[in-house]
Structure formats: structure tokens, C-alpha cells
């Protein structure tokens, strides 16, 4: 009797040891104790041992323990099958499944099939997945929502290109579905880049949980539908679904892309106020806040969050460096970079894109060369096309066009449109028409969509040199290739509403007042000695007409609207533009900031311009 009691105590003790143990070495010691005490067939102990081994990443040890059990239960089989399904040797789960069936003692259950489906989640296993689908139907599991949802997940994970069709067929045939089933289909459509279908699924689903909302919000944000993402986020609030940190990260990234500071601040306040969000905040959520504030023009706030972070990942450092770079604050970017290294954080390739960008925006050629060299020699990072793009940009802006051209000639990868665009940008600034036309000759190979940007640049270089024949030739080529000049778009948020403008826009409700304001600005600017820079207008029309084209650029319309509708001079006017700001708009805005005594910031495709008192933070170097 005593002995039995004693044995029970030991078993209990071993069980509680297993419950708290995560370390591999200790697990082996506990396993030895199990064997020494003659408990090798106590299935509850072995089951616990095996699951602890698997969760501590020691699958082989789990497998050894499993082999010592006579007639393992279905639960034990499932533990092992699940362990192998997520390992680098997923085919072992099928060996175990075959062993289980051969034993005739245990029957596979819905978990067995679900874990087996997980093990087929790479394209190379898709054939096994299809066979498994057949087995599931023949063994009567084809009405189990759990198994079929995993079947959908398997088809989505193994589908290549746009093939969600298999998953959809399973979905359509299901007599009953739950929220997880719908969520899987939404994620599947997003994975294939079909945001419309994902949205339809989301709209059709009978009940949504936080995962449904987060998936569709993140999907919209990633596919560039930031406005939609933010609208959904607000709808989620109305539906009284408490967002989790992942949903917040998705919504913040939409705010960042859209430059929607107001919503970004609102989310930040929400995070601070809702008790569930207080601590510990995910590092990725802090990173998202830094990114949002940096992209919405409030770099100081981004910096404050960065400094207050209890823990930082390499992404946090990189986000801060890139943020400073965008704002033309090269010194701050490099000092963060130095601090990062002195704290032993290894910069990655994305960090170096930020660092090189910072050098480029600040015009630091030597520092840029040094960093590029450091990246290769010290950090052993092979430069990617983006790094070459930054270097070509850096050299070209600084007027070292020959060196930039040589770098392109000697780089081991095929140059892309970004690299050529950087060189052309340099040709435009330094008025090197010969090199520009040489570059133009190299570019015939690229796809029309990619060609659009640099063909416009090329024609701008010709226009600046008043070589109208060449401008016409490039334009002819654009028409031939079916290339359209990308539409310039600027937007501004006033009282929580985003106002969107394209060049020559007449659709705005206050269009008449806006155009009157633009005329006023241009008249005053001219009186103050501003000479319109028509060199970037892509048409060989009369000078006067080209001037009026300039007046209707989207950023001018947005600024005029900002001046009309934000009467408080203390509130800065913030504008986001999808392309680069043109030289004429840039000098006009400088003038406006002085004449109207307004702070204006414009985020263009590359960086921020903060205008104050007639000066821009980029010091006219962009
Ligand atoms: Zn412009
Ligand atoms: Zn500027």
C-alpha cells in the first residue's frame, strides 16, 4: 500500500517537473527517471514528456520516447504527427500515420487528418495533399468543419500563382462553415493578390471575429488600399470588436502610407488608454508607431517613441534611421546607426538602404561611399539592386555622373528602372543631355509599365534643354509603347476628411475658390520675382500656356485648398504627393511659406519637404 502511494507521489512529482521544464538537458534527465522508476508505459507521463520535448524543439528525443511505448494512443500519435508536420521532415508524419493504421489498435481522428494536412503545406507536397483529400472523403471526415478548414488551408498554402480554385471548391461544397473557415478563404485570396475577392468574402460572412477584421485590414493596407483599410478599422470599432495589437499594426501601416496623422494619433491614444494595450506592447506595434509618425511628418514624436522603447529589434533601429533619412536629417540618421552598432545590434540589408538614403538626401558622397564599403567588407552583405540604386542616386545628384555611370557598368546585377531613373535624375539636375540620351538608348528593353517614369524624366531633360524634337520623339515612343504619364496626385486632410486632387482637377466642391486662390498665389509670387520654371512641363506648347499648366499641378491645388480651409496660421499645412514634387511647385511653396507665414510640409514619393519662412528643409537638394 505504502509502495503504491509512494509510486503515485513520484509520478505526480515527475509530471509537475515536466510541466515546468523547457530545457532539453533536463528533459533527458526526467526521461531517465521515468525509465528508472519503471514508468515507461505510464501513458500520461509519456504523453506529457513527448509534448514537452516537441515544444522545446527536441523532436528526435520525442520520437525515441514514442518508440518505447507499446500501443500508443491516438493522442500520442497525434502529438508526434503534429510535431513532424511543422518540422523540416514533414514526411515522417505520413510514416507515423501508416504505422497507426497498420496497428489496427488506434483510429485516426479529426486531429490526425488536420495535422497531416499541415504537413502537406508546401508546394512540393501538394500531391500528397490531394491524396489525403481523397482519404478524408472516403473515411467520412468530409463533414467535419475543422478538417475541411484545414483542407482549405492546405490548398491555399500549396497553390501557386492564382490557384485558389481548389480551396474555393472545398469551401463551396461545405454544408456548414465557421468563422475560421471564412477567415481561411479571405487570407487565401489576399495571398494570391485578389483583394476584391477577399473583400467580397468578408462582406458576405455571417459573423466576423478579430482575426477576420485584422486579416482584411492588413490585406487592404498591403495592397495599397489605405483609405479602405482605415474605413474598415473604424467600422470594426463601430461593430464593437476589440482590436488586438496585430490589427493596430495593420491600421497604423495604412495611416503611414496615406499620411493620415489624425487617425494615427487616434490609434496611438487608443493604445495608451485601453487597459489591455498598456503593457507589454509588442515591439512590432512600437515599430509601427515610429513608422507612422515618421511618414506623417512628425519625426520628433517618432523619435520619442523610439527612445522610450524598452526593447528594440533591428527593425526598430532601421525604421528610425529611414525616418530621419526621409526628413533629410542625415546627421541624426547616422548617429542612430552608430549607436546601433555600438550596442552590438547587427544592421541588415534594409538598414543600409536607410543609411545610404540618408547620405544621398544630405549629399554626403564620401560618407556614402564609406558606408557602402563597410556594408560589403565588414558586414558581409552582398549589395542588392536597391543599394546600387542608392549609390547611383547619391553620385548622380552630386554631379558625379561619370562615376555613377561606371558603377552601373561594373555592377554584377542587371540595372533596373530605379537605377536608370536615378542616373537620369542626375542628368536632369546637372543638365547633361548627352548622357541622358545615352541612357535613353539603353532603356528600350524594359517593360512599358516600368518605362513610364524614366521616359517622362528623359523628356524633361530634353525639355529643359529646349530640344523639342527629342521631346516629341520620346513622347511618340511613349504613345507607341502604350505608356501613360503617371498621374500626379496630392491629398490633404482637413477636419478628418481627406481631399484628393489631380492636376487640373475641377471636381472639388470648392473648385472656383481654389483656382482663385491659386491665381492669387501665382500673381503675388510673380510680383515677388518668382520666375515660373516651365522646363518640366511635358508639352511643347507656347510658354504662356505651359505656365498655366504649372498652376494646376495637384500640390498647388491642395495648398490653395489648405490656405482657404485652415484659417489658423499656427496649424501647419500637410500634403502627401504620390510622385516627386516638381521644381516650380517647390519654389512656389517656398514663397507661400514666407508670404502667407505658414508652415507647409509635403511628403513626396522620396522624402519630406518642410517649408518655413521661405526655406525648405531639403535645402533645394532632392
Ligand atoms: Zn509642380
Ligand atoms: Zn524641399
mmCIF file of N, CA and C in Angstrom, residues 43 47 50 66 69-82 96-97 100-101 103-113 115 141:
data_model
loop_
_atom_site.group_PDB
_atom_site.id
_atom_site.type_symbol
_atom_site.label_atom_id
_atom_site.label_comp_id
_atom_site.label_asym_id
_atom_site.label_seq_id
_atom_site.Cartn_x
_atom_site.Cartn_y
_atom_site.Cartn_z
ATOM 1 N N UNK A 43 1.146 6.116 -19.773
ATOM 2 C CA UNK A 43 0.956 6.924 -20.986
ATOM 3 C C UNK A 43 0.790 8.412 -20.687
ATOM 4 N N UNK A 47 3.081 10.923 -22.574
ATOM 5 C CA UNK A 47 2.408 11.908 -23.409
ATOM 6 C C UNK A 47 2.887 13.318 -23.062
ATOM 7 N N UNK A 50 6.509 13.721 -24.218
ATOM 8 C CA UNK A 50 6.602 13.929 -25.671
ATOM 9 C C UNK A 50 6.184 15.342 -26.052
ATOM 10 N N UNK A 66 8.639 7.973 -27.950
ATOM 11 C CA UNK A 66 7.429 7.428 -28.574
ATOM 12 C C UNK A 66 7.618 5.945 -28.943
ATOM 13 N N UNK A 69 6.923 3.114 -26.384
ATOM 14 C CA UNK A 69 5.565 2.851 -25.887
ATOM 15 C C UNK A 69 4.913 1.713 -26.687
ATOM 16 N N UNK A 70 4.351 0.726 -25.982
ATOM 17 C CA UNK A 70 3.561 -0.290 -26.679
ATOM 18 C C UNK A 70 2.184 0.284 -26.934
ATOM 19 N N UNK A 71 1.671 0.054 -28.127
ATOM 20 C CA UNK A 71 0.327 0.532 -28.467
ATOM 21 C C UNK A 71 0.060 1.987 -28.082
ATOM 22 N N UNK A 72 0.753 2.888 -28.713
ATOM 23 C CA UNK A 72 0.496 4.298 -28.387
ATOM 24 C C UNK A 72 -0.967 4.664 -28.674
ATOM 25 N N UNK A 73 -1.493 5.597 -27.908
ATOM 26 C CA UNK A 73 -2.881 6.032 -28.138
ATOM 27 C C UNK A 73 -2.940 6.983 -29.334
ATOM 28 N N UNK A 74 -4.160 7.243 -29.776
ATOM 29 C CA UNK A 74 -4.347 8.208 -30.865
ATOM 30 C C UNK A 74 -3.779 9.573 -30.480
ATOM 31 N N UNK A 75 -3.996 9.966 -29.221
ATOM 32 C CA UNK A 75 -3.490 11.271 -28.764
ATOM 33 C C UNK A 75 -1.969 11.338 -28.909
ATOM 34 N N UNK A 76 -1.276 10.215 -28.554
ATOM 35 C CA UNK A 76 0.179 10.198 -28.680
ATOM 36 C C UNK A 76 0.606 10.285 -30.147
ATOM 37 N N UNK A 77 -0.081 9.490 -30.977
ATOM 38 C CA UNK A 77 0.209 9.583 -32.417
ATOM 39 C C UNK A 77 0.041 11.025 -32.898
ATOM 40 N N UNK A 78 -1.063 11.626 -32.467
ATOM 41 C CA UNK A 78 -1.337 12.991 -32.920
ATOM 42 C C UNK A 78 -0.237 13.971 -32.490
ATOM 43 N N UNK A 79 0.243 13.800 -31.272
ATOM 44 C CA UNK A 79 1.351 14.642 -30.804
ATOM 45 C C UNK A 79 2.515 14.572 -31.781
ATOM 46 N N UNK A 80 2.888 13.324 -32.117
ATOM 47 C CA UNK A 80 4.059 13.125 -32.985
ATOM 48 C C UNK A 80 3.799 13.630 -34.400
ATOM 49 N N UNK A 81 2.610 13.313 -34.916
ATOM 50 C CA UNK A 81 2.286 13.737 -36.289
ATOM 51 C C UNK A 81 2.308 15.260 -36.386
ATOM 52 N N UNK A 82 1.773 15.898 -35.361
ATOM 53 C CA UNK A 82 1.762 17.357 -35.330
ATOM 54 C C UNK A 82 3.183 17.905 -35.268
ATOM 55 N N UNK A 96 4.206 7.806 -39.652
ATOM 56 C CA UNK A 96 3.508 7.529 -38.392
ATOM 57 C C UNK A 96 2.041 7.178 -38.636
ATOM 58 N N UNK A 97 1.451 7.885 -39.589
ATOM 59 C CA UNK A 97 0.043 7.635 -39.928
ATOM 60 C C UNK A 97 -0.126 6.200 -40.447
ATOM 61 N N UNK A 100 0.177 3.809 -37.630
ATOM 62 C CA UNK A 100 -1.044 3.852 -36.822
ATOM 63 C C UNK A 100 -2.131 2.981 -37.447
ATOM 64 N N UNK A 101 -2.271 3.088 -38.782
ATOM 65 C CA UNK A 101 -3.314 2.304 -39.443
ATOM 66 C C UNK A 101 -2.979 0.819 -39.424
ATOM 67 N N UNK A 103 -1.398 -0.765 -37.180
ATOM 68 C CA UNK A 103 -1.540 -1.347 -35.837
ATOM 69 C C UNK A 103 -2.965 -1.827 -35.559
ATOM 70 N N UNK A 104 -3.931 -1.300 -36.276
ATOM 71 C CA UNK A 104 -5.353 -1.614 -36.108
ATOM 72 C C UNK A 104 -5.881 -1.338 -34.712
ATOM 73 N N UNK A 105 -5.004 -0.894 -33.793
ATOM 74 C CA UNK A 105 -5.462 -0.669 -32.425
ATOM 75 C C UNK A 105 -6.058 0.736 -32.272
ATOM 76 N N UNK A 106 -5.533 1.669 -33.032
ATOM 77 C CA UNK A 106 -5.983 3.050 -32.887
ATOM 78 C C UNK A 106 -6.529 3.577 -34.201
ATOM 79 N N UNK A 107 -7.509 4.451 -34.111
ATOM 80 C CA UNK A 107 -8.101 5.031 -35.319
ATOM 81 C C UNK A 107 -7.715 6.502 -35.438
ATOM 82 N N UNK A 108 -7.379 6.931 -36.654
ATOM 83 C CA UNK A 108 -7.123 8.364 -36.831
ATOM 84 C C UNK A 108 -8.398 9.169 -36.544
ATOM 85 N N UNK A 109 -8.243 10.357 -35.966
ATOM 86 C CA UNK A 109 -9.414 11.206 -35.733
ATOM 87 C C UNK A 109 -9.257 12.528 -36.492
ATOM 88 N N UNK A 110 -10.138 13.461 -36.194
ATOM 89 C CA UNK A 110 -10.118 14.710 -36.966
ATOM 90 C C UNK A 110 -8.792 15.461 -36.763
ATOM 91 N N UNK A 111 -8.194 15.329 -35.569
ATOM 92 C CA UNK A 111 -6.905 15.988 -35.343
ATOM 93 C C UNK A 111 -5.812 15.368 -36.205
ATOM 94 N N UNK A 112 -5.835 14.012 -36.295
ATOM 95 C CA UNK A 112 -4.830 13.324 -37.104
ATOM 96 C C UNK A 112 -4.842 13.899 -38.528
ATOM 97 N N UNK A 113 -6.059 13.995 -39.130
ATOM 98 C CA UNK A 113 -6.132 14.469 -40.515
ATOM 99 C C UNK A 113 -5.742 15.938 -40.629
ATOM 100 N N UNK A 115 -3.578 17.555 -38.755
ATOM 101 C CA UNK A 115 -2.119 17.684 -38.662
ATOM 102 C C UNK A 115 -1.447 17.162 -39.923
ATOM 103 N N UNK A 141 -14.772 11.939 -43.073
ATOM 104 C CA UNK A 141 -14.489 13.179 -42.361
ATOM 105 C C UNK A 141 -14.873 14.419 -43.171
#
